[in-house]
């Protein structure tokens, strides 16, 4: 029972013990609050971003070995932690910007920012993955918001962040929209994914949008 | 040498547009559009001022390019068209680029050259499923070329490329043989 509810219950008990009729509006509010408390949306847990270390390999496997998570990724799920360790060593640790999405300092996913090749250093693309049990809690959206802020602060000359989501991945499209990305169009037959050529939705977040 | 041809009827003056591979002996013709101040603002290079630089450019960039052709009018190069394929997981797509001397603008020549490419490129490049082109939002002429050739506008990618030192919005066009 929260404080507001407690106050109102005390008010009603007071009214009846003193032969006052409680204000009907207050009774209505009481019942609404009780309803809200039972049906409250779970709050997004506090998430932090930090660099990976080799000791994160087990946590890493919690999403990297899961076919539900790798469904829209180019790679197949890992089955051997040794392969995951090799990936962390050769790809994640030297990466220009790769972070673990953490709850209580335990990684539950990852997010990365990759600058565009060649001369277009003003542009970078974001990718993210989250362990299945943590989907639907607003965690990816929160991680994106933190990443947007950090990327524009830390990466020189950055003006455009972009992300692509498979047309058949509406969950990821919603995450990007909630984080403030704007849809620019559908790029047909844009990438090869597990033997198929996929249509992708292109999203962008501009530095000028961050103001 | 491959030759693809088409006839254009324009006020009783048929013109033949063909594509062929470049040779270093084309340097004089290449210099015509490479040194044209009306052309270079739309292309990523700066205006060339001497033929030696154009020759070097042809040796280093044009001749070694995996797929680049001279756009020829009645057998004489008046421009260039290229298809640059992406790598790895993006091999399904390639980017189209073209340039033509300004005296030949507005005559449908580039559109014909693009159509010739469309007729051959998907056979030349196995596994190619998407031909795309990025055009500056201000380059209405180039957008018309692509639309007339049958490309579809997919959207505007904001602040996408650095063009002549300025971060520019680009219009994305694509041609998908299975759909267009």
Short mmCIF file of C-alpha atoms in Angstrom, two decimals:
data_model
loop_
_atom_site.label_atom_id
_atom_site.label_comp_id
_atom_site.label_asym_id
_atom_site.label_seq_id
_atom_site.Cartn_x
_atom_site.Cartn_y
_atom_site.Cartn_z
CA UNK A 1 0.00 0.00 0.00
CA UNK A 2 1.55 3.33 -1.01
CA UNK A 3 1.53 6.56 1.02
CA UNK A 4 -1.34 8.19 -0.87
CA UNK A 5 -3.49 5.15 -0.38
CA UNK A 6 -2.61 5.02 3.32
CA UNK A 7 -3.59 8.68 3.74
CA UNK A 8 -6.91 8.17 2.09
CA UNK A 9 -7.75 5.04 4.08
CA UNK A 10 -6.92 7.00 7.26
CA UNK A 11 -9.21 9.79 6.03
CA UNK A 12 -12.11 7.39 5.49
CA UNK A 13 -11.64 5.72 8.88
CA UNK A 14 -11.56 9.20 10.47
CA UNK A 15 -14.77 10.21 8.67
CA UNK A 16 -16.69 7.14 9.75
CA UNK A 17 -15.40 7.29 13.31
CA UNK A 18 -16.58 10.93 13.51
CA UNK A 19 -19.84 10.34 11.68
CA UNK A 20 -18.82 12.42 8.64
CA UNK A 21 -19.66 11.19 5.21
CA UNK A 22 -16.45 10.92 3.16
CA UNK A 23 -16.31 13.09 0.11
CA UNK A 24 -17.42 10.96 -2.86
CA UNK A 25 -14.72 12.34 -5.09
CA UNK A 26 -12.10 11.17 -2.61
CA UNK A 27 -13.66 7.68 -2.55
CA UNK A 28 -13.44 7.63 -6.34
CA UNK A 29 -9.77 8.68 -6.24
CA UNK A 30 -9.08 5.98 -3.67
CA UNK A 31 -10.47 3.24 -5.87
CA UNK A 32 -8.55 4.57 -8.91
CA UNK A 33 -5.25 4.58 -7.02
CA UNK A 34 -5.78 1.06 -5.81
CA UNK A 35 -6.46 -0.01 -9.37
CA UNK A 36 -3.34 1.80 -10.62
CA UNK A 37 -1.12 0.20 -8.02
CA UNK A 38 -2.22 -3.27 -9.04
CA UNK A 39 -1.87 -2.54 -12.76
CA UNK A 40 1.21 -0.29 -12.69
CA UNK A 41 3.59 -0.69 -15.63
CA UNK A 42 6.91 -2.11 -14.44
CA UNK A 43 9.50 0.63 -14.24
CA UNK A 44 12.58 0.31 -16.41
CA UNK A 45 15.43 -0.89 -14.18
CA UNK A 46 18.42 1.42 -13.84
CA UNK A 47 20.87 0.62 -16.59
CA UNK A 48 24.47 1.65 -17.07
CA UNK A 49 26.92 1.30 -19.94
CA UNK A 50 30.53 0.18 -19.48
CA UNK A 51 33.33 -1.41 -21.48
CA UNK A 52 33.49 -5.18 -21.75
CA UNK A 53 36.12 -7.32 -20.06
CA UNK A 54 37.02 -10.94 -20.79
CA UNK A 55 35.29 -12.02 -17.57
CA UNK A 56 31.97 -10.96 -19.16
CA UNK A 57 32.00 -14.01 -21.44
CA UNK A 58 29.29 -15.91 -19.52
CA UNK A 59 27.00 -12.90 -19.45
CA UNK A 60 27.75 -12.39 -23.16
CA UNK A 61 26.61 -15.95 -23.92
CA UNK A 62 23.20 -15.19 -22.34
CA UNK A 63 22.27 -13.32 -25.52
CA UNK A 64 24.90 -14.37 -28.06
CA UNK A 65 23.98 -18.06 -27.78
CA UNK A 66 20.22 -17.38 -28.09
CA UNK A 67 18.68 -17.87 -31.56
CA UNK A 68 15.80 -15.55 -30.63
CA UNK A 69 18.33 -12.74 -30.22
CA UNK A 70 20.50 -13.63 -33.23
CA UNK A 71 17.49 -13.99 -35.55
CA UNK A 72 18.06 -10.57 -37.13
CA UNK A 73 21.84 -10.70 -36.89
CA UNK A 74 24.22 -11.92 -39.54
CA UNK A 75 25.87 -14.40 -37.17
CA UNK A 76 24.51 -17.68 -35.91
CA UNK A 77 24.16 -18.22 -32.15
CA UNK A 78 27.39 -19.16 -30.37
CA UNK A 79 27.55 -22.66 -28.94
CA UNK A 80 31.10 -22.61 -27.58
CA UNK A 81 32.18 -19.98 -25.01
CA UNK A 82 35.67 -20.19 -26.55
CA UNK A 83 34.27 -18.67 -29.77
CA UNK A 84 32.59 -15.95 -27.74
CA UNK A 85 35.87 -15.25 -25.93
CA UNK A 86 37.64 -14.96 -29.29
CA UNK A 87 34.97 -12.53 -30.50
CA UNK A 88 35.29 -10.38 -27.38
CA UNK A 89 39.08 -10.34 -27.79
CA UNK A 90 39.32 -9.67 -31.52
CA UNK A 91 36.23 -7.58 -32.18
CA UNK A 92 34.80 -6.05 -29.00
CA UNK A 93 37.88 -4.97 -27.04
CA UNK A 94 39.59 -3.14 -29.95
CA UNK A 95 36.31 -1.65 -31.23
CA UNK A 96 36.11 2.18 -31.36
CA UNK A 97 32.88 2.22 -29.29
CA UNK A 98 31.38 -0.95 -27.86
CA UNK A 99 29.59 -1.11 -24.49
CA UNK A 100 27.91 -3.62 -22.25
CA UNK A 101 24.33 -2.72 -21.26
CA UNK A 102 24.34 -3.47 -17.51
CA UNK A 103 21.86 -3.91 -14.69
CA UNK A 104 23.70 -3.83 -11.32
CA UNK A 105 26.92 -3.99 -13.31
CA UNK A 106 25.93 -7.31 -14.93
CA UNK A 107 25.79 -7.23 -18.73
CA UNK A 108 22.35 -8.06 -20.18
CA UNK A 109 23.16 -6.88 -23.69
CA UNK A 110 25.48 -4.76 -25.79
CA UNK A 111 25.40 -1.62 -27.90
CA UNK A 112 27.97 -0.36 -30.39
CA UNK A 113 28.64 2.70 -32.52
CA UNK A 114 30.59 2.19 -35.73
CA UNK A 115 31.91 5.22 -37.67
CA UNK A 116 31.24 5.14 -41.43
CA UNK A 117 34.19 4.08 -43.59
CA UNK A 118 36.40 6.49 -45.49
CA UNK A 119 35.90 10.22 -45.34
CA UNK A 120 32.42 10.24 -43.87
CA UNK A 121 33.49 10.40 -40.20
CA UNK A 122 30.48 12.60 -39.41
CA UNK A 123 28.32 9.50 -39.67
CA UNK A 124 28.13 6.38 -37.50
CA UNK A 125 25.79 3.43 -37.23
CA UNK A 126 24.36 1.90 -34.04
CA UNK A 127 23.69 -1.75 -33.35
CA UNK A 128 22.38 -3.34 -30.17
CA UNK A 129 21.40 -6.74 -28.77
CA UNK A 130 19.63 -7.67 -25.56
CA UNK A 131 19.16 -10.95 -23.71
CA UNK A 132 15.64 -12.27 -24.37
CA UNK A 133 14.50 -12.17 -20.72
CA UNK A 134 15.09 -8.43 -20.67
CA UNK A 135 12.99 -7.56 -23.70
CA UNK A 136 9.86 -5.39 -23.31
CA UNK A 137 11.10 -3.41 -20.30
CA UNK A 138 12.35 -0.29 -22.04
CA UNK A 139 15.99 -1.30 -21.53
CA UNK A 140 17.06 -1.06 -25.17
CA UNK A 141 15.39 2.37 -25.48
CA UNK A 142 17.22 3.57 -22.36
CA UNK A 143 20.54 2.16 -23.60
CA UNK A 144 20.03 3.96 -26.93
CA UNK A 145 19.32 7.27 -25.18
CA UNK A 146 22.49 6.94 -23.10
CA UNK A 147 24.47 5.96 -26.19
CA UNK A 148 23.18 8.87 -28.29
CA UNK A 149 24.30 11.32 -25.61
CA UNK A 150 27.70 9.64 -25.14
CA UNK A 151 28.39 9.23 -28.86
CA UNK A 152 27.78 12.89 -29.71
CA UNK A 153 29.93 13.93 -26.74
CA UNK A 154 32.82 11.53 -27.32
CA UNK A 155 33.06 11.11 -31.11
CA UNK A 156 34.58 14.11 -32.85
CA UNK A 157 32.75 15.55 -35.84
CA UNK A 158 29.76 13.22 -35.38
CA UNK A 159 26.58 14.72 -36.86
CA UNK A 160 24.52 11.70 -37.90
CA UNK A 161 23.76 8.47 -36.06
CA UNK A 162 21.93 5.90 -38.10
CA UNK A 163 20.43 2.47 -37.53
CA UNK A 164 18.71 -0.06 -39.77
CA UNK A 165 16.03 -2.49 -38.65
CA UNK A 166 14.63 -5.40 -40.61
CA UNK A 167 11.13 -4.71 -41.99
CA UNK A 168 10.02 -7.85 -40.10
CA UNK A 169 11.41 -6.56 -36.79
CA UNK A 170 8.77 -4.07 -35.58
CA UNK A 171 10.00 -4.36 -31.96
CA UNK A 172 13.36 -2.90 -32.94
CA UNK A 173 11.69 -0.21 -35.07
CA UNK A 174 9.60 0.85 -32.04
CA UNK A 175 12.70 0.94 -29.81
CA UNK A 176 14.43 3.29 -32.26
CA UNK A 177 11.37 5.55 -32.54
CA UNK A 178 10.99 5.73 -28.75
CA UNK A 179 14.65 6.70 -28.47
CA UNK A 180 14.01 9.60 -30.84
CA UNK A 181 15.24 8.21 -34.17
CA UNK A 182 13.35 9.30 -37.30
CA UNK A 183 12.42 6.88 -40.07
CA UNK A 184 13.84 7.99 -43.41
CA UNK A 185 12.65 5.24 -45.73
CA UNK A 186 12.70 1.58 -46.59
CA UNK A 187 15.83 0.43 -48.42
CA UNK A 188 14.84 -2.57 -50.47
CA UNK A 189 17.09 -5.65 -50.80
CA UNK A 190 19.68 -3.81 -48.73
CA UNK A 191 21.59 -6.56 -46.86
CA UNK A 192 22.12 -10.30 -46.97
CA UNK A 193 21.02 -12.02 -43.79
CA UNK A 194 21.40 -15.78 -43.37
CA UNK A 195 20.99 -16.52 -47.07
CA UNK A 196 18.18 -14.03 -47.72
CA UNK A 197 18.26 -10.49 -49.06
CA UNK A 198 16.32 -8.25 -46.71
CA UNK A 199 14.47 -4.95 -46.90
CA UNK A 200 15.60 -2.63 -44.11
CA UNK A 201 14.10 0.46 -42.52
CA UNK A 202 16.63 3.29 -42.24
CA UNK A 203 16.51 5.53 -39.17
CA UNK A 204 18.60 8.54 -38.22
CA UNK A 205 19.27 10.73 -35.22
CA UNK A 206 20.98 14.01 -36.06
CA UNK A 207 23.09 16.11 -33.71
CA UNK A 208 20.73 18.97 -34.54
CA UNK A 209 17.83 16.83 -33.22
CA UNK A 210 19.58 16.36 -29.87
CA UNK A 211 19.17 20.00 -28.88
CA UNK B 1 34.81 -4.72 -76.30
CA UNK B 2 31.17 -4.78 -75.34
CA UNK B 3 28.82 -2.45 -77.11
CA UNK B 4 25.26 -1.77 -76.17
CA UNK B 5 23.26 0.56 -78.39
CA UNK B 6 20.00 2.40 -78.51
CA UNK B 7 18.55 4.93 -80.91
CA UNK B 8 17.14 8.25 -79.72
CA UNK B 9 14.83 10.15 -82.02
CA UNK B 10 14.98 13.83 -81.26
CA UNK B 11 13.64 16.29 -83.80
CA UNK B 12 14.80 14.37 -86.86
CA UNK B 13 18.32 13.90 -85.42
CA UNK B 14 18.78 10.33 -84.23
CA UNK B 15 21.67 9.89 -81.80
CA UNK B 16 23.34 6.65 -80.93
CA UNK B 17 24.33 6.19 -77.31
CA UNK B 18 26.78 3.37 -76.64
CA UNK B 19 28.90 2.23 -73.70
CA UNK B 20 32.45 0.92 -73.94
CA UNK B 21 35.50 0.55 -71.69
CA UNK B 22 37.84 3.50 -71.39
CA UNK B 23 41.35 3.64 -72.86
CA UNK B 24 44.12 6.08 -71.95
CA UNK B 25 43.75 7.57 -75.44
CA UNK B 26 40.36 8.90 -74.28
CA UNK B 27 42.14 11.43 -72.06
CA UNK B 28 41.33 14.42 -74.29
CA UNK B 29 37.63 13.61 -74.21
CA UNK B 30 37.75 12.85 -70.46
CA UNK B 31 39.34 16.24 -69.89
CA UNK B 32 36.30 17.95 -71.43
CA UNK B 33 33.97 17.08 -68.55
CA UNK B 34 36.65 16.72 -65.87
CA UNK B 35 37.69 20.34 -66.38
CA UNK B 36 34.12 21.67 -66.68
CA UNK B 37 33.19 23.97 -63.79
CA UNK B 38 29.52 23.30 -64.47
CA UNK B 39 30.01 19.56 -63.95
CA UNK B 40 32.34 19.29 -60.96
CA UNK B 41 30.02 20.83 -58.33
CA UNK B 42 27.80 17.75 -58.70
CA UNK B 43 30.63 15.24 -58.56
CA UNK B 44 32.90 14.49 -55.64
CA UNK B 45 36.11 15.49 -57.40
CA UNK B 46 37.38 19.04 -57.90
CA UNK B 47 37.68 20.52 -61.37
CA UNK B 48 40.78 19.23 -63.13
CA UNK B 49 43.00 21.93 -64.59
CA UNK B 50 45.50 19.92 -66.61
CA UNK B 51 45.52 16.78 -68.74
CA UNK B 52 48.40 15.14 -66.85
CA UNK B 53 46.23 15.00 -63.71
CA UNK B 54 43.37 13.54 -65.73
CA UNK B 55 45.74 10.93 -67.18
CA UNK B 56 46.87 9.98 -63.67
CA UNK B 57 43.25 9.80 -62.55
CA UNK B 58 42.44 7.54 -65.49
CA UNK B 59 45.42 5.28 -64.71
CA UNK B 60 44.75 5.07 -60.98
CA UNK B 61 40.96 5.15 -60.77
CA UNK B 62 39.18 4.82 -64.11
CA UNK B 63 41.02 1.96 -65.82
CA UNK B 64 41.35 -0.28 -62.72
CA UNK B 65 37.68 0.28 -61.76
CA UNK B 66 35.78 -3.03 -61.71
CA UNK B 67 32.91 -1.60 -63.81
CA UNK B 68 33.23 1.75 -65.49
CA UNK B 69 32.24 2.72 -69.03
CA UNK B 70 32.53 5.65 -71.36
CA UNK B 71 29.17 7.08 -72.42
CA UNK B 72 29.62 7.56 -76.15
CA UNK B 73 27.58 9.68 -78.51
CA UNK B 74 28.03 8.60 -82.11
CA UNK B 75 31.15 6.73 -80.95
CA UNK B 76 32.77 9.63 -79.06
CA UNK B 77 33.05 9.69 -75.20
CA UNK B 78 30.92 12.45 -73.70
CA UNK B 79 30.75 11.14 -70.16
CA UNK B 80 31.33 8.23 -67.81
CA UNK B 81 29.13 5.80 -65.90
CA UNK B 82 30.20 3.41 -63.15
CA UNK B 83 28.77 0.69 -60.95
CA UNK B 84 30.57 0.09 -57.66
CA UNK B 85 29.64 -3.09 -55.86
CA UNK B 86 29.62 -3.37 -52.06
CA UNK B 87 31.41 -6.14 -50.19
CA UNK B 88 30.60 -8.92 -47.70
CA UNK B 89 26.99 -8.92 -46.49
CA UNK B 90 26.24 -5.95 -48.74
CA UNK B 91 27.20 -7.70 -51.99
CA UNK B 92 23.57 -7.71 -53.05
CA UNK B 93 23.89 -4.02 -53.85
CA UNK B 94 25.96 -1.67 -55.97
CA UNK B 95 26.07 2.10 -56.39
CA UNK B 96 25.54 3.82 -59.73
CA UNK B 97 27.41 7.00 -60.61
CA UNK B 98 27.55 9.00 -63.84
CA UNK B 99 28.85 12.23 -65.27
CA UNK B 100 28.33 13.86 -68.65
CA UNK B 101 29.76 16.99 -70.30
CA UNK B 102 27.49 19.97 -69.66
CA UNK B 103 26.91 20.70 -73.37
CA UNK B 104 25.05 17.38 -73.56
CA UNK B 105 22.77 17.95 -70.58
CA UNK B 106 19.00 17.82 -71.08
CA UNK B 107 19.01 15.62 -74.16
CA UNK B 108 18.16 12.29 -72.56
CA UNK B 109 21.64 10.89 -73.17
CA UNK B 110 22.36 10.06 -69.53
CA UNK B 111 18.95 8.42 -69.17
CA UNK B 112 19.76 6.20 -72.16
CA UNK B 113 23.16 5.34 -70.69
CA UNK B 114 21.52 4.37 -67.38
CA UNK B 115 18.99 2.18 -69.22
CA UNK B 116 21.84 0.46 -71.06
CA UNK B 117 23.49 -0.26 -67.71
CA UNK B 118 20.23 -1.64 -66.31
CA UNK B 119 20.00 -3.99 -69.28
CA UNK B 120 23.40 -5.52 -68.63
CA UNK B 121 24.58 -5.08 -65.05
CA UNK B 122 22.42 -7.71 -63.37
CA UNK B 123 23.77 -10.29 -65.79
CA UNK B 124 27.36 -9.06 -65.37
CA UNK B 125 27.27 -9.07 -61.55
CA UNK B 126 25.99 -12.36 -60.22
CA UNK B 127 24.00 -12.01 -57.03
CA UNK B 128 23.33 -8.31 -57.56
CA UNK B 129 19.76 -7.51 -56.48
CA UNK B 130 19.81 -3.77 -55.94
CA UNK B 131 21.31 -0.89 -57.91
CA UNK B 132 21.22 2.29 -55.87
CA UNK B 133 22.12 5.91 -56.49
CA UNK B 134 22.60 8.78 -54.06
CA UNK B 135 21.81 12.23 -55.43
CA UNK B 136 22.23 15.64 -53.82
CA UNK B 137 18.79 17.06 -52.94
CA UNK B 138 19.58 20.10 -55.12
CA UNK B 139 20.48 17.99 -58.15
CA UNK B 140 17.05 17.90 -59.75
CA UNK B 141 18.49 17.04 -63.18
CA UNK B 142 20.05 13.84 -61.91
CA UNK B 143 16.87 12.91 -60.03
CA UNK B 144 14.91 13.23 -63.29
CA UNK B 145 17.43 10.95 -65.07
CA UNK B 146 16.91 8.23 -62.49
CA UNK B 147 13.14 8.58 -62.43
CA UNK B 148 12.94 8.39 -66.23
CA UNK B 149 15.18 5.33 -66.17
CA UNK B 150 12.76 3.61 -63.79
CA UNK B 151 14.40 4.06 -60.37
CA UNK B 152 12.27 4.43 -57.23
CA UNK B 153 12.88 7.18 -54.69
CA UNK B 154 13.14 5.58 -51.26
CA UNK B 155 13.76 8.57 -49.01
CA UNK B 156 16.07 11.40 -48.04
CA UNK B 157 19.09 10.49 -45.90
CA UNK B 158 19.89 13.58 -43.90
CA UNK B 159 23.49 14.73 -43.45
CA UNK B 160 24.55 11.54 -45.16
CA UNK B 161 27.66 12.42 -47.21
CA UNK B 162 30.36 15.06 -47.15
CA UNK B 163 30.24 16.72 -50.56
CA UNK B 164 32.90 19.35 -51.28
CA UNK B 165 33.53 19.74 -47.56
CA UNK B 166 29.86 20.24 -46.73
CA UNK B 167 27.67 17.67 -44.98
CA UNK B 168 24.82 17.09 -47.40
CA UNK B 169 21.37 15.54 -47.52
CA UNK B 170 21.12 12.87 -50.19
CA UNK B 171 18.13 11.35 -51.97
CA UNK B 172 18.31 7.55 -52.13
CA UNK B 173 17.08 5.90 -55.32
CA UNK B 174 17.10 2.22 -56.14
CA UNK B 175 16.31 -0.18 -58.96
CA UNK B 176 15.28 -3.68 -57.96
CA UNK B 177 14.91 -5.89 -61.06
CA UNK B 178 12.42 -8.20 -59.35
CA UNK B 179 10.20 -5.26 -58.39
CA UNK B 180 10.72 -2.29 -60.74
#
